[in-house]
Structures are given as structure tokens and as C-alpha cells.
XYZ file of C-alpha atoms in Angstrom:
726
model
C -70.254 41.642 -22.368
C -67.304 39.289 -22.677
C -63.806 40.482 -23.482
C -62.810 40.183 -27.121
C -60.612 37.251 -28.009
C -56.992 38.371 -27.789
C -54.997 38.166 -30.999
C -52.815 35.073 -31.315
C -49.304 35.522 -29.960
C -46.578 35.972 -32.538
C -43.779 33.500 -32.759
C -40.666 35.051 -31.236
C -37.962 36.197 -33.622
C -34.244 35.543 -33.296
C -32.029 38.318 -34.658
C -28.381 37.922 -35.628
C -26.160 40.850 -36.624
C -22.670 40.430 -38.041
C -20.453 43.528 -38.029
C -17.910 43.192 -40.831
C -15.127 45.464 -41.927
C -17.232 46.961 -44.742
C -20.836 45.958 -44.160
C -23.059 45.080 -41.214
C -25.488 42.243 -42.059
C -28.588 41.451 -40.045
C -31.049 38.574 -40.313
C -34.270 37.605 -38.578
C -35.067 33.928 -38.030
C -38.239 32.284 -36.755
C -37.636 30.790 -33.305
C -39.954 27.863 -34.086
C -39.068 26.936 -37.671
C -35.600 28.557 -37.948
C -36.765 29.902 -41.323
C -35.109 33.077 -42.589
C -37.675 35.889 -42.313
C -35.631 38.810 -43.590
C -32.169 40.231 -44.136
C -30.620 43.681 -44.524
C -27.160 45.077 -45.237
C -25.881 48.504 -44.163
C -22.402 50.066 -44.234
C -20.398 49.462 -41.051
C -20.272 52.780 -39.196
C -16.605 52.931 -38.160
C -16.462 56.742 -38.433
C -19.742 57.550 -36.656
C -19.627 59.156 -33.199
C -21.226 55.982 -31.795
C -18.872 53.739 -33.787
C -20.144 50.366 -34.977
C -23.076 50.612 -32.531
C -24.767 53.055 -34.909
C -24.614 50.537 -37.767
C -25.963 47.779 -35.513
C -28.991 49.865 -34.565
C -29.563 51.020 -38.139
C -29.543 47.407 -39.312
C -31.869 46.313 -36.498
C -34.449 49.024 -37.216
C -34.463 48.347 -40.958
C -34.679 44.612 -40.379
C -37.679 44.793 -38.045
C -39.447 47.269 -40.338
C -38.844 45.040 -43.359
C -40.536 42.002 -41.778
C -43.238 43.962 -39.954
C -42.473 43.015 -36.367
C -41.876 45.127 -33.303
C -39.180 45.181 -30.653
C -41.384 43.111 -28.332
C -41.336 40.249 -30.823
C -37.558 39.841 -30.542
C -36.882 36.882 -28.267
C -33.137 36.671 -28.892
C -30.610 39.205 -30.135
C -26.918 38.597 -30.740
C -24.185 40.294 -32.675
C -20.728 39.366 -33.872
C -18.017 41.905 -34.448
C -14.576 42.164 -36.003
C -13.729 45.119 -33.769
C -11.341 43.276 -31.444
C -9.765 41.385 -34.352
C -9.220 44.610 -36.288
C -7.750 46.324 -33.214
C -5.091 43.610 -32.935
C -4.462 43.527 -36.683
C -4.068 47.302 -36.879
C -2.251 47.774 -33.564
C -5.068 49.987 -32.288
C -4.983 48.762 -28.690
C -5.032 50.521 -25.331
C -1.888 51.127 -23.286
C -1.671 48.281 -20.768
C -0.512 48.658 -17.194
C 0.770 45.346 -15.796
C 0.902 45.117 -12.007
C 3.136 42.200 -11.058
C 2.238 40.718 -7.666
C 4.704 38.873 -5.435
C 8.043 38.829 -3.676
C 11.262 36.875 -4.121
C 11.196 34.519 -7.096
C 7.583 35.515 -7.825
C 8.645 39.153 -8.191
C 11.470 38.118 -10.505
C 9.053 36.112 -12.658
C 6.523 38.935 -12.991
C 9.217 41.543 -13.662
C 10.180 39.569 -16.764
C 6.709 40.278 -18.120
C 7.871 43.743 -19.097
C 9.110 41.930 -22.198
C 5.482 41.763 -23.328
C 6.154 45.266 -24.589
C 8.254 43.632 -27.326
C 5.322 41.557 -28.598
C 4.639 42.588 -32.181
C 1.061 42.662 -33.400
C 0.229 41.837 -37.007
C 0.450 45.525 -37.863
C 4.084 45.572 -36.725
C 3.237 47.774 -33.755
C 4.567 46.714 -30.354
C 2.107 45.978 -27.561
C 2.137 49.156 -25.415
C 3.020 47.962 -21.893
C 3.776 49.774 -18.630
C 4.868 47.901 -15.510
C 4.729 48.317 -11.740
C 5.477 45.844 -8.951
C 3.280 45.067 -5.952
C 5.299 43.445 -3.173
C 2.602 43.754 -0.498
C -0.388 41.990 -2.039
C -2.314 42.075 1.232
C -2.133 45.889 1.362
C -4.903 47.846 -0.447
C -2.797 51.008 -0.100
C 0.206 49.417 -1.792
C -2.022 48.039 -4.562
C -3.489 51.503 -5.144
C 0.015 52.992 -5.356
C 1.008 50.407 -7.987
C -2.115 51.094 -10.024
C -1.478 54.846 -9.788
C 2.094 54.277 -10.992
C 1.037 52.635 -14.270
C -1.757 55.146 -14.799
C 0.763 57.970 -14.401
C 2.759 56.383 -17.247
C -0.303 56.435 -19.520
C -1.937 53.071 -18.853
C -5.613 52.991 -19.887
C -6.299 49.509 -18.541
C -4.756 47.411 -15.757
C -3.714 43.737 -15.761
C -3.100 41.979 -12.444
C -0.514 39.189 -12.707
C 0.583 36.773 -9.971
C 2.446 33.495 -10.641
C 0.091 31.110 -8.863
C -3.173 33.033 -8.923
C -4.965 30.000 -10.371
C -4.569 28.481 -6.897
C -4.905 31.659 -4.807
C -6.117 34.812 -6.603
C -6.246 37.115 -3.566
C -3.284 39.221 -4.703
C -4.786 39.777 -8.143
C -8.137 40.658 -6.598
C -6.472 43.339 -4.496
C -5.233 44.950 -7.710
C -8.692 44.694 -9.298
C -10.213 46.443 -6.278
C -7.615 49.219 -6.519
C -8.307 49.721 -10.232
C -12.033 49.926 -9.514
C -11.291 52.712 -7.023
C -9.691 54.681 -9.857
C -12.508 53.740 -12.262
C -10.044 52.121 -14.674
C -10.920 48.936 -16.613
C -8.992 45.960 -15.300
C -8.541 42.241 -15.780
C -6.584 39.509 -14.010
C -4.944 36.352 -15.285
C -7.099 34.073 -13.122
C -10.210 35.524 -14.803
C -8.877 34.592 -18.230
C -7.798 31.004 -17.625
C -7.183 28.557 -14.815
C -4.257 26.923 -16.590
C -0.677 27.186 -15.376
C 2.039 28.829 -17.424
C 2.654 32.392 -16.273
C 3.991 33.728 -19.580
C 1.163 32.422 -21.750
C -1.455 33.330 -19.144
C -0.124 36.889 -18.802
C 0.164 37.280 -22.580
C -3.478 36.272 -23.012
C -4.600 38.618 -20.236
C -2.600 41.515 -21.690
C -4.142 41.077 -25.130
C -7.560 40.869 -23.488
C -6.837 44.147 -21.706
C -5.606 45.817 -24.882
C -9.005 45.520 -26.578
C -11.047 46.068 -23.417
C -11.618 49.872 -23.341
C -12.906 50.075 -26.915
C -15.050 46.960 -26.534
C -16.541 48.252 -23.266
C -17.433 51.531 -24.928
C -19.125 49.744 -27.816
C -20.949 47.382 -25.458
C -22.347 50.288 -23.467
C -23.524 52.076 -26.611
C -25.138 48.963 -28.085
C -26.837 48.049 -24.813
C -28.286 51.527 -24.266
C -29.444 51.718 -27.888
C -31.118 48.315 -27.693
C -32.968 49.309 -24.530
C -34.089 52.613 -26.082
C -35.408 50.665 -29.046
C -37.612 48.649 -26.681
C -35.898 45.274 -27.127
C -36.053 43.337 -23.872
C -34.406 40.140 -25.083
C -30.983 39.362 -23.632
C -28.191 40.835 -25.744
C -25.581 38.219 -26.594
C -22.199 38.475 -28.332
C -20.550 35.967 -30.693
C -17.509 34.086 -29.361
C -14.531 32.771 -31.290
C -15.486 29.143 -30.551
C -18.868 29.127 -32.274
C -21.104 30.035 -29.317
C -22.438 33.229 -27.824
C -21.927 34.841 -24.419
C -23.807 37.399 -22.379
C -22.848 41.049 -22.502
C -21.515 41.036 -18.896
C -19.307 38.069 -19.779
C -18.028 39.875 -22.862
C -17.095 42.854 -20.697
C -14.803 40.578 -18.680
C -13.298 38.722 -21.632
C -13.600 40.773 -24.836
C -10.708 38.782 -26.321
C -13.216 35.955 -26.863
C -14.682 37.991 -29.736
C -11.408 37.814 -31.681
C -11.766 35.555 -34.748
C -15.511 35.310 -34.114
C -16.238 36.044 -37.799
C -15.271 32.581 -39.078
C -16.866 31.039 -35.982
C -20.213 32.618 -36.869
C -20.161 30.957 -40.276
C -19.435 27.559 -38.749
C -22.254 28.069 -36.248
C -24.553 28.701 -39.206
C -23.470 25.442 -40.835
C -23.750 23.526 -37.566
C -27.174 24.828 -36.527
C -28.766 25.761 -39.841
C -27.404 23.007 -42.085
C -27.183 20.413 -39.287
C -23.732 19.289 -40.407
C -22.512 16.424 -38.236
C -19.308 15.438 -40.054
C -17.657 17.636 -42.606
C -15.553 20.565 -43.667
C -17.026 24.048 -43.843
C -15.632 26.496 -46.379
C -16.627 30.140 -46.088
C -15.640 31.891 -49.297
C -15.626 35.633 -49.746
C -14.148 37.783 -52.474
C -10.509 37.364 -51.454
C -10.140 34.326 -49.208
C -11.651 31.068 -48.006
C -11.808 30.063 -44.341
C -11.708 26.291 -43.849
C -12.801 24.616 -40.609
C -13.994 21.244 -39.333
C -17.143 19.865 -37.759
C -16.633 16.404 -36.285
C -19.466 14.394 -34.799
C -21.592 17.494 -34.457
C -18.908 19.584 -32.739
C -16.752 22.428 -33.993
C -13.036 21.844 -33.538
C -11.193 24.203 -31.201
C -7.551 24.864 -30.367
C -5.428 27.439 -28.536
C -4.714 30.135 -31.073
C -1.703 32.312 -31.837
C -1.903 36.095 -31.621
C 1.047 38.340 -32.353
C 2.993 35.243 -33.406
C 2.756 33.683 -29.934
C 0.466 30.982 -28.579
C -2.186 32.096 -26.130
C -4.780 30.430 -23.936
C -7.559 31.751 -26.195
C -9.587 28.725 -27.280
C -10.815 29.547 -30.765
C -12.089 27.801 -33.845
C -9.361 25.908 -35.686
C -9.641 27.774 -38.978
C -7.216 27.803 -41.894
C -7.390 30.824 -44.208
C -6.386 30.470 -47.862
C -5.962 33.383 -50.264
C -8.538 32.135 -52.759
C -11.971 33.704 -53.129
C -14.605 34.441 -55.706
C -12.751 37.572 -56.802
C -9.278 36.005 -57.063
C -7.500 37.001 -60.274
C -6.047 34.605 -62.834
C -2.314 34.662 -63.578
C -0.661 33.664 -66.865
C 2.824 33.524 -68.417
C 1.872 35.581 -71.446
C -1.034 36.632 -73.590
C -0.145 35.367 -77.094
C -2.708 32.948 -78.575
C -1.815 29.309 -77.913
C 1.504 30.311 -76.338
C 0.371 31.074 -72.806
C -0.017 28.935 -69.733
C -1.974 29.306 -66.538
C 0.505 29.718 -63.657
C -1.613 30.526 -60.622
C -4.787 32.056 -59.221
C -4.644 34.826 -56.588
C -3.807 35.921 -54.007
C -4.760 39.344 -55.392
C -8.420 39.917 -56.111
C -10.550 42.123 -58.316
C -11.292 44.245 -55.262
C -7.596 45.000 -54.753
C -7.149 45.745 -58.460
C -10.203 48.018 -58.389
C -11.786 46.288 -61.393
C -15.313 44.967 -62.018
C -15.853 41.243 -62.580
C -16.006 40.525 -66.305
C -18.862 38.039 -65.866
C -21.109 40.676 -64.249
C -20.456 43.210 -67.006
C -22.756 44.128 -69.899
C -21.598 41.776 -72.692
C -21.483 44.699 -75.100
C -18.650 46.204 -73.074
C -16.571 43.063 -73.617
C -16.780 43.276 -77.390
C -13.314 43.091 -78.913
C -11.708 42.496 -75.501
C -8.150 41.225 -75.469
C -6.107 39.588 -72.725
C -3.497 41.818 -71.027
C -1.527 41.572 -67.796
C -0.943 44.056 -64.979
C 0.342 44.547 -61.422
C -2.597 44.963 -58.999
C -0.322 46.709 -56.470
C 3.167 48.149 -56.622
C 5.667 45.339 -56.143
C 3.285 42.602 -57.367
C 4.253 40.413 -60.326
C 2.959 41.767 -63.629
C 1.260 38.490 -64.553
C -2.328 39.074 -63.433
C -4.569 38.623 -66.480
C -7.441 41.018 -67.188
C -9.571 41.898 -70.183
C -9.115 45.214 -71.941
C -11.625 46.655 -74.394
C -12.624 50.106 -75.602
C -14.984 50.224 -72.598
C -12.209 49.689 -70.043
C -10.591 46.875 -68.087
C -12.376 43.949 -66.462
C -11.211 41.291 -63.996
C -11.068 37.621 -64.922
C -11.937 35.862 -61.682
C -12.729 32.484 -60.162
C -16.384 33.560 -60.227
C -16.147 34.019 -63.993
C -14.687 30.509 -64.362
C -17.301 28.865 -62.117
C -20.143 30.482 -64.063
C -18.565 29.553 -67.401
C -18.306 25.943 -66.181
C -21.993 25.938 -65.207
C -21.324 25.269 -61.510
C -23.124 28.275 -60.003
C -26.818 27.430 -59.479
C -29.693 29.660 -60.489
C -30.495 32.256 -57.832
C -27.097 31.984 -56.134
C -25.439 35.162 -54.876
C -22.472 34.537 -57.228
C -24.624 33.687 -60.262
C -23.804 35.502 -63.500
C -25.173 35.018 -66.998
C -23.318 31.865 -68.150
C -23.150 33.202 -71.706
C -21.447 36.402 -70.503
C -19.040 34.346 -68.385
C -18.125 32.199 -71.381
C -17.606 35.315 -73.507
C -15.298 36.689 -70.810
C -13.189 33.517 -70.839
C -12.831 33.286 -74.615
C -9.635 35.423 -74.794
C -8.098 33.318 -72.006
C -9.061 30.066 -73.743
C -7.521 31.326 -76.980
C -4.296 32.270 -75.186
C -4.152 28.826 -73.591
C -4.906 27.085 -76.856
C -8.035 25.359 -75.620
C -11.811 25.810 -75.419
C -13.740 27.833 -72.839
C -14.925 24.795 -70.850
C -11.391 23.488 -70.433
C -10.024 26.944 -69.614
C -12.659 27.373 -66.906
C -11.793 24.019 -65.356
C -8.076 24.761 -65.508
C -8.737 27.942 -63.524
C -10.903 26.139 -60.974
C -8.390 23.309 -60.617
C -5.514 25.697 -59.974
C -7.687 27.803 -57.630
C -8.579 24.765 -55.523
C -5.044 23.320 -55.335
C -4.234 24.814 -51.934
C -7.808 24.430 -50.691
C -7.808 20.691 -51.415
C -4.461 20.291 -49.642
C -5.798 22.005 -46.529
C -9.017 19.974 -46.596
C -7.035 16.723 -46.912
C -4.837 17.737 -43.970
C -7.826 18.599 -41.768
C -9.659 15.385 -42.669
C -6.600 13.356 -41.686
C -5.697 15.414 -38.605
C -9.189 15.116 -37.122
C -9.844 11.567 -38.309
C -12.983 12.435 -40.253
C -14.837 9.525 -41.812
C -14.594 10.170 -45.563
C -17.635 7.951 -46.156
C -19.875 10.492 -44.397
C -17.754 13.629 -44.666
C -19.313 16.436 -46.692
C -18.132 19.817 -47.912
C -20.455 22.690 -47.077
C -19.920 26.076 -48.683
C -20.908 29.385 -47.160
C -20.281 33.037 -47.911
C -21.084 35.017 -51.019
C -18.490 33.105 -53.050
C -19.471 29.604 -51.905
C -20.484 28.406 -55.362
C -17.167 29.468 -56.868
C -15.090 26.992 -54.835
C -17.149 24.293 -53.099
C -18.909 22.526 -56.041
C -15.718 22.036 -58.064
C -13.746 21.052 -54.964
C -16.327 18.352 -54.199
C -16.019 16.961 -57.731
C -12.235 17.045 -57.515
C -12.021 15.291 -54.142
C -14.891 12.855 -54.643
C -16.751 14.231 -51.611
C -20.393 15.170 -51.253
C -20.586 18.953 -51.610
C -23.403 21.422 -51.151
C -23.942 25.137 -50.741
C -25.600 26.229 -47.511
C -29.024 27.808 -47.783
C -28.731 31.598 -47.789
C -24.977 31.181 -47.958
C -24.381 34.906 -48.470
C -25.664 35.569 -44.921
C -24.332 32.411 -43.268
C -22.453 34.439 -40.633
C -25.404 36.473 -39.271
C -27.506 33.300 -39.499
C -24.921 31.581 -37.319
C -25.090 34.451 -34.849
C -28.898 34.201 -34.733
C -28.901 30.433 -34.195
C -25.846 30.063 -31.936
C -26.063 28.545 -28.475
C -24.672 29.983 -25.262
C -21.287 28.373 -24.756
C -18.652 28.201 -22.048
C -15.410 26.277 -21.859
C -13.621 25.490 -18.590
C -10.089 24.057 -18.538
C -8.257 22.890 -15.432
C -4.856 21.289 -14.842
C -5.564 18.635 -12.188
C -2.873 15.998 -11.549
C -4.438 12.608 -10.760
C -7.952 14.062 -11.056
C -10.562 12.314 -8.935
C -14.153 11.690 -9.964
C -15.141 14.639 -7.777
C -12.620 16.874 -9.579
C -14.006 15.958 -12.986
C -17.593 16.468 -11.856
C -16.665 19.843 -10.352
C -15.249 21.073 -13.667
C -18.371 19.856 -15.423
C -20.601 21.632 -12.911
C -18.628 24.864 -13.285
C -19.106 24.900 -17.051
C -22.800 24.086 -16.740
C -23.352 26.813 -14.153
C -21.559 29.338 -16.359
C -24.070 28.929 -19.193
C -26.976 28.856 -16.748
C -25.769 32.175 -15.321
C -25.911 33.575 -18.849
C -29.547 32.578 -19.283
C -29.384 29.081 -20.794
C -32.459 26.899 -20.288
C -31.545 24.221 -17.693
C -33.558 21.478 -19.391
C -31.403 21.333 -22.509
C -27.861 22.214 -21.422
C -25.292 19.763 -22.766
C -21.809 19.394 -21.288
C -19.006 17.551 -23.086
C -16.085 16.579 -20.873
C -12.621 15.543 -22.039
C -9.937 14.215 -19.701
C -6.384 14.153 -21.057
C -4.348 12.038 -18.595
C -1.048 12.808 -20.333
C -1.392 16.557 -19.742
C -3.529 16.251 -16.584
C -6.027 18.466 -18.398
C -9.760 18.359 -17.685
C -11.935 20.305 -20.130
C -15.687 20.826 -19.999
C -17.624 22.597 -22.746
C -21.237 23.501 -21.947
C -23.793 24.665 -24.498
C -27.415 25.659 -24.152
C -30.128 27.903 -25.554
C -31.506 30.964 -23.795
C -34.917 29.391 -24.265
C -36.109 25.832 -24.851
C -36.170 25.729 -28.633
C -38.771 23.222 -29.734
C -38.880 23.255 -33.465
C -42.186 23.165 -35.312
C -43.282 19.517 -35.522
C -44.237 20.035 -39.170
C -40.548 19.634 -39.940
C -40.436 16.046 -38.636
C -39.127 13.702 -41.323
C -41.249 10.754 -42.428
C -40.090 7.136 -42.301
C -39.003 6.983 -45.924
C -36.963 10.203 -45.693
C -35.281 9.067 -42.484
C -34.300 5.685 -43.882
C -33.127 7.286 -47.120
C -30.842 9.693 -45.241
C -29.292 6.881 -43.210
C -28.998 4.557 -46.212
C -27.219 7.253 -48.205
C -24.666 7.808 -45.432
C -24.042 4.047 -45.245
C -24.019 3.510 -49.019
C -26.755 0.925 -48.558
C -30.382 0.303 -49.510
C -33.097 1.459 -47.066
C -34.472 -2.082 -46.768
C -31.077 -3.324 -45.520
C -31.256 -1.187 -42.387
C -32.051 -2.422 -38.883
C -33.460 -0.171 -36.174
C -31.463 -0.819 -32.994
C -33.105 1.721 -30.669
C -35.388 4.741 -30.636
C -36.449 7.595 -28.366
C -38.927 10.420 -28.952
C -36.129 12.546 -30.434
C -33.703 10.040 -31.979
C -33.532 6.751 -33.841
C -30.513 4.459 -34.152
C -30.362 2.688 -37.507
C -27.632 0.663 -39.139
C -26.411 -2.641 -40.448
C -23.738 -5.283 -39.861
C -20.742 -5.572 -42.181
C -17.509 -7.481 -42.279
C -14.513 -5.403 -43.433
C -13.657 -6.001 -47.074
C -10.282 -6.739 -48.603
C -8.177 -9.901 -48.661
C -8.131 -10.182 -44.856
C -11.813 -9.412 -44.400
C -12.805 -13.024 -43.749
C -10.402 -13.125 -40.773
C -11.868 -10.059 -39.055
C -14.957 -9.749 -36.922
C -18.215 -8.282 -38.097
C -18.881 -4.662 -37.197
C -22.149 -2.863 -36.578
C -22.292 0.419 -38.469
C -24.849 2.783 -36.948
C -26.243 6.258 -37.498
C -28.114 8.321 -34.943
C -30.732 10.338 -36.797
C -32.891 13.081 -35.265
C -36.604 13.735 -35.792
C -35.845 15.910 -38.814
C -34.036 13.084 -40.566
C -30.584 14.570 -40.008
C -27.726 12.174 -39.172
C -26.260 13.523 -35.924
C -23.761 10.782 -35.016
C -22.110 7.923 -36.838
C -20.013 4.952 -35.845
C -18.480 2.123 -37.826
C -18.092 -0.184 -34.823
C -20.814 0.307 -32.216
C -22.919 -1.659 -29.787
C -26.329 -0.300 -28.840
C -28.264 -0.977 -25.635
C -31.562 0.376 -24.352
C -31.887 0.793 -20.569
C -34.237 2.540 -18.159
C -32.853 5.371 -16.058
C -33.679 3.760 -12.701
C -31.454 0.768 -13.454
C -29.065 2.315 -15.965
C -26.120 3.129 -13.712
C -25.567 -0.449 -12.579
C -26.134 -1.871 -16.044
C -23.821 0.704 -17.600
C -21.046 -0.216 -15.187
C -21.305 -3.852 -16.257
C -21.372 -2.950 -19.957
C -18.290 -0.717 -19.681
C -16.402 -3.447 -17.806
C -17.424 -6.058 -20.372
C -16.339 -3.891 -23.342
C -13.109 -2.509 -21.929
C -10.071 -3.813 -23.800
C -6.641 -4.371 -22.319
C -3.256 -3.903 -23.919
C 0.257 -2.657 -23.254
C -1.146 0.760 -22.380
C -3.528 -0.642 -19.796
C -7.329 -0.687 -19.743
C -9.117 1.224 -22.517
C -12.868 1.670 -22.008
C -15.180 2.163 -24.990
C -16.218 5.593 -26.246
C -19.725 6.245 -24.926
C -22.679 8.368 -25.998
C -26.048 8.553 -24.225
C -29.409 9.474 -25.724
C -31.520 10.958 -22.934
C -34.621 12.926 -23.867
C -33.537 15.809 -26.134
C -29.862 15.346 -25.239
C -27.125 13.505 -27.035
C -24.534 13.329 -24.255
C -21.009 12.898 -25.604
C -18.710 11.095 -23.137
C -16.262 9.899 -25.784
C -13.510 12.229 -24.566
C -13.152 10.377 -21.243
C -10.665 7.499 -21.116
C -10.940 6.543 -17.436
C -13.853 4.215 -16.709
C -14.368 5.706 -13.245
C -14.649 9.249 -14.605
C -16.859 7.949 -17.397
C -19.322 6.294 -15.031
C -19.367 9.305 -12.707
C -20.260 11.645 -15.590
C -22.846 9.222 -16.949
C -24.391 9.011 -13.500
C -24.775 12.789 -13.415
C -26.643 12.736 -16.723
C -28.842 9.750 -15.869
C -29.774 11.039 -12.407
C -31.717 13.905 -14.018
C -34.108 11.589 -15.854
C -37.256 9.906 -14.523
C -36.729 6.339 -13.240
C -38.744 4.785 -16.107
C -37.306 7.038 -18.803
C -35.521 5.340 -21.660
C -31.721 5.685 -21.910
C -30.032 4.549 -25.121
C -26.331 3.759 -24.807
C -23.924 3.680 -27.752
C -20.498 2.198 -27.162
C -17.736 2.275 -29.749
C -14.584 0.208 -29.601
C -11.593 2.562 -29.599
C -9.005 1.997 -32.303
């Protein structure tokens, strides 16, 4: 008798969990379609014996039960946490024992690091620092004595600091070995960054150490709980630059989880919404986080902590005190004698009042406009409604619903009629109608947001013709739609915007960034940095076939940076989502403000198509300028992934591409007072879109391109895009 046919295998599930200050949100996403399968929300378990780990496990169990899958079906599990951020904000950090390694001038330099004890965290608390010197770095006994000295003064974690450890870390490693002997958590500056600058490097390492004990404890609890639950998928943790890292990597560098909350939202926009050029606004009840995606990449910078710059590379995010719950402020409450002065920064949550637009309309009957102070010391100009049933907050959410800008089914949706009723007393005080009052509120609320968006668009050189605003968070519809109208930019609300952060965690790629100061870097130096970043994500489980590495070489600062990203499995999306010809051409035509029939196809691979058209710049001088080829690279789903307003496109085969590419780069290099400037280059190779635009030296450029091309079959197609640099 033959064996029965086995049941079909389930599609693996990707789980993302976002630990917030109040709630822990969890989502499950199909690994083949990326469709949202389920979501749950539980209170964050700060006060439980197992800390936030208990809330993570509670959310995971409820999530899997709600969608009817078992632990074996989980192919990927990641979580983001505000724990490290909150520790720095609240001053709840471990006592840090700095062991300064060196003699002579080195000893003098490290001794000055005792001043790190004066660093003030956002809470106002000083960073708790103890210090001991190690003048015999080659002696394990001396290192142990130095470690014992800081432990005796109350240190809970050790930081090894040596001036030139980026070149020779042996002294710092001696300290790490001594700390391991005493079973004390430890970190060293060379593990945090390979950049010079002792003060900034030590500051970053000290902050990393300050959050380490608590983060290690949480990591151990989460890992053991996950294993007990039967989940065998690798456990990943959200980073502050929009990627995820393995749990062992997080144990070394827990500081990378700081500011990971906003980064999770951007990852959701990048991976879920496929934003290639735009501004992402994550709006909650009190604030809006604004960040940039340029040419399919999040924008990163060294961030400040405790008022000082560090070597922590984090999302460039600007936070504005405007959210869905922000309160309206007025100069009085008399009919037709009041004026709108501001919106926020206080919110309904701070005032402890319910939103008027979510209230039973009967409770608003006879309501009048009054003002109050949300907190002691605040101005007494925050407007609320007062009726026999109590007081109710007039918020940005109320205005957006009254203006009809919150779509049906949205998380922030209220009954428009109730919202208009709520705004009637305000409209009467302002001497106008409800529609105008609502738009006055939204205009004032978006004043600072629009200024920040304009600054970011200019700072990062975003192309306004293709730039879009994407809203996420529970309050997305209260800010983004009106802001888009105001600025004349395409605006949309992300799908499932209320869970955009856990979605970002579920969809995020493994990421690693390597920075090196290398004066007069050779091709071999640049390739070595690239290889180091690639190996780092491979070591964390990334699939080798789809790892992408972007390299930037800054000759002015002698800085070589490589950012590698990859998935822990080869994610091949369900082919049913492939866009048809009409949809693809429509997407490209829209981004070019053209008709689909005007487009020319310049190249195509199995995964990408390059479409565009030729234009001559307009204006009075247009006839004297050369024609430009405007192109869009669109993927199989019809999503525009790359754009250029001045590109040349060539199709080569891998076996001959290196020689041909060398000739093309030489032909398209321009010369000026600053010397030779090669074109910006992108390569389409199989599933990869290799970005080489950050490399300004033609030799480095060709060496990196050669590395990418060498991995393809000799007859495989290679599409080259070259853009003239401005």
C-alpha cells in the first residue's frame, strides 16, 4: 500500500514585533506575497519579572493563534525595541568602567576620558563613569587588576579604550579577556567603529556599554522564550538604520537599537510600499517623524546622543511636535473675535481628554469653547469643548475628519458629521464656517512639517517630479493628505499604516555598515571594505545570491563606506503580483508626466525594464541645451525603483562587460577645474540593482563593477545606466 500523499507545505510566515513604550504590536506577513496575515496589540510588559520579553512572547502566541499557524511555520522572526532609547532618555544606564590603555601621551589622552562622566543624558542625569589606567597592555595580570579596580568602584560593564586601537587592538583585547574572566559584560572601541577620533569613539563605546547589561538580559530572556515556544527561525533585532541584525551582533552593539522605532517605519515604507524617492512621515498621537528615501535607500547620518555627536550611524529623522492628538490653540473664545494661534505641542493624551470627534454626538450637545492649561506652566490657550457631559479635546484628527480627508476604514477615521459638530464652536469663535476652520487648523498644524519636508528635499536633492509623501502611523491621515495638497506633491497613506513599524520589522533586510578612514585608498582597499560588509551580513544568515553592497568613497575625508543588505532567505515573491504591460507603462508615464505611447524601452532583464523618453530642457535657453534621456527603472511589479533625468543606457554581456564598461566610463568622463569626473553608474544584474553612484574615482568604480560582474554567467545580460554628474 502506498504512502498517503503528504499535505502541501505551508508558505513560511515572517513575524515582526515592535515593542513600544505603551503597547507591543506584532504582525504576521506571508513570505511569498508579503500580504498581512494578522496583527495583535498587547500592553508592553515593563513591570513584569521578565520585562519586555514577556510582552513579546504574549504577542507572538496570540498572533500565531489568531492566524492558525504553528511555531514551525515561522521562517523569520524579528523585533524592534525602544528599551535602549528609553534607557538613555531616562538616564537608566549601567555604571561604566573605562579602562584606558597606554603610556606616555596615550595615557594622557585616555585619562581625559574621565570627563565622560560629565556627559548629560536627556534626562539630565550624568553618565555614570569609573576610570582605571592600564599601562602594561601586554600583561593579562595588569589588565585584570585594572578591571577589578573599576568593578570595586561599582562598574557593571567595562569599556576598553586605546588611542589607536583601530590599527592595533591588542591592548583592548587584553582588557576584554580580563573582563570575561570576571564574567562582566565588556565592549571595546575598535568593536564599535574603525574610525579615528578617540573622544567620539570612546563616547560611542561608553553609551553602548551603558545599555548593554539590560539589553543582554532581555536578549537572553527573549531567546530562551522563543526556543521554548518551538520557533527555530533566526531571531533578528531591528537596527537604527532600517535593517535588522542577528541576536549575537546585537549583544555586541546594543546601541544600534537606539532610535530603531522610526527606522522600522521607514523600512515598512521602503519594503512594503516600495518607495524609491520620497519623504516618509510617521504620525502618532503627539508627534510626526520625518525621514527621506532617495533612490531606494534610506538616508543615514551620525547621530547625536546626550547632546554630543557619536559614531552611531542612524536614520536621519526629524521629529516635529504635531500628531493626530495635537490640541488647537486660540487667542480667545468669543464668537467672531478669536483667532487661531497655533497647534500643539501638547496633545489630548497629555491633557487626559477624549477626542471630540470620537465622542457620542449627544455628549457634545450645547458644547462651548473654553481654554485650559494641559500641564502646570503651559499657556492657558489650549482650546477644548465643554458641555454638561464633560470636556473634550479639539484635535488635528477632528479637523482632518471634518475636512473629509480621512478615508473610510482608516485607523483615524471618525464620523465626519460628529467631527463637523465638534468644530462648530471653533468656527463660530473664528467667525467662519466649519470647512474653513478645519483647513485653518490643518494649515497651521502642517506649517513646521512643510518646512522640514522642504529642507529635506533640498538637502538630499530629491527630484520633486517623482518625490512622493507617504504617511504611516495611526495618525497618518491627519497630516499627510493635507500636506500633499499644500505642497503640490503626490501623497498617499501606507497600507496598514497603523502597524507600519512592525510591518517594517517583519520585512526588513539584514544590514551592516562598515566605515574606514583610508588615506589614498587603493582599489584593493575599497574592495576589502566591500568584502567586509558583505561577509558581515553573510555571517548573520543572509542569502549569498541576493546580497547587495553599496560603496561610497569620499576622497575629501578619505572615508570609504560600504553598506551591505540581504535577506535571510531568497525571497521570491509570488509571480501573480507581476504587473502587466499597461500597468508598467502607466506607472512610468505618470512619473515622467507623459503618455504611455511616448515611452521607449531602452533595455530589459527578467527582473527590470528601463523605459523613458528624450526631452530638451524647457525655458528660454532650452534650444541652446542638449537633449536629455529621462529614464525609469521599473521592477516586475510595476514599481519605479530608480530614476534619472540624464542617463545613457547600454546592454552588455557579462563575459565582455568589464572591457566595454571601461571604455564607456572613459568616454563619458567629463573634465573640469576639479579634474576628471566619471559618470554615476548603476548595474542591473539578475535580481540586483547595484548602486555604484557613490564612487567618484574611475579606478575604484571599475574595480567594484568587476566584482559584481564576475559573479554572473559569461552570457548573462548586464544593463548599465550612466548618469552625467551635475
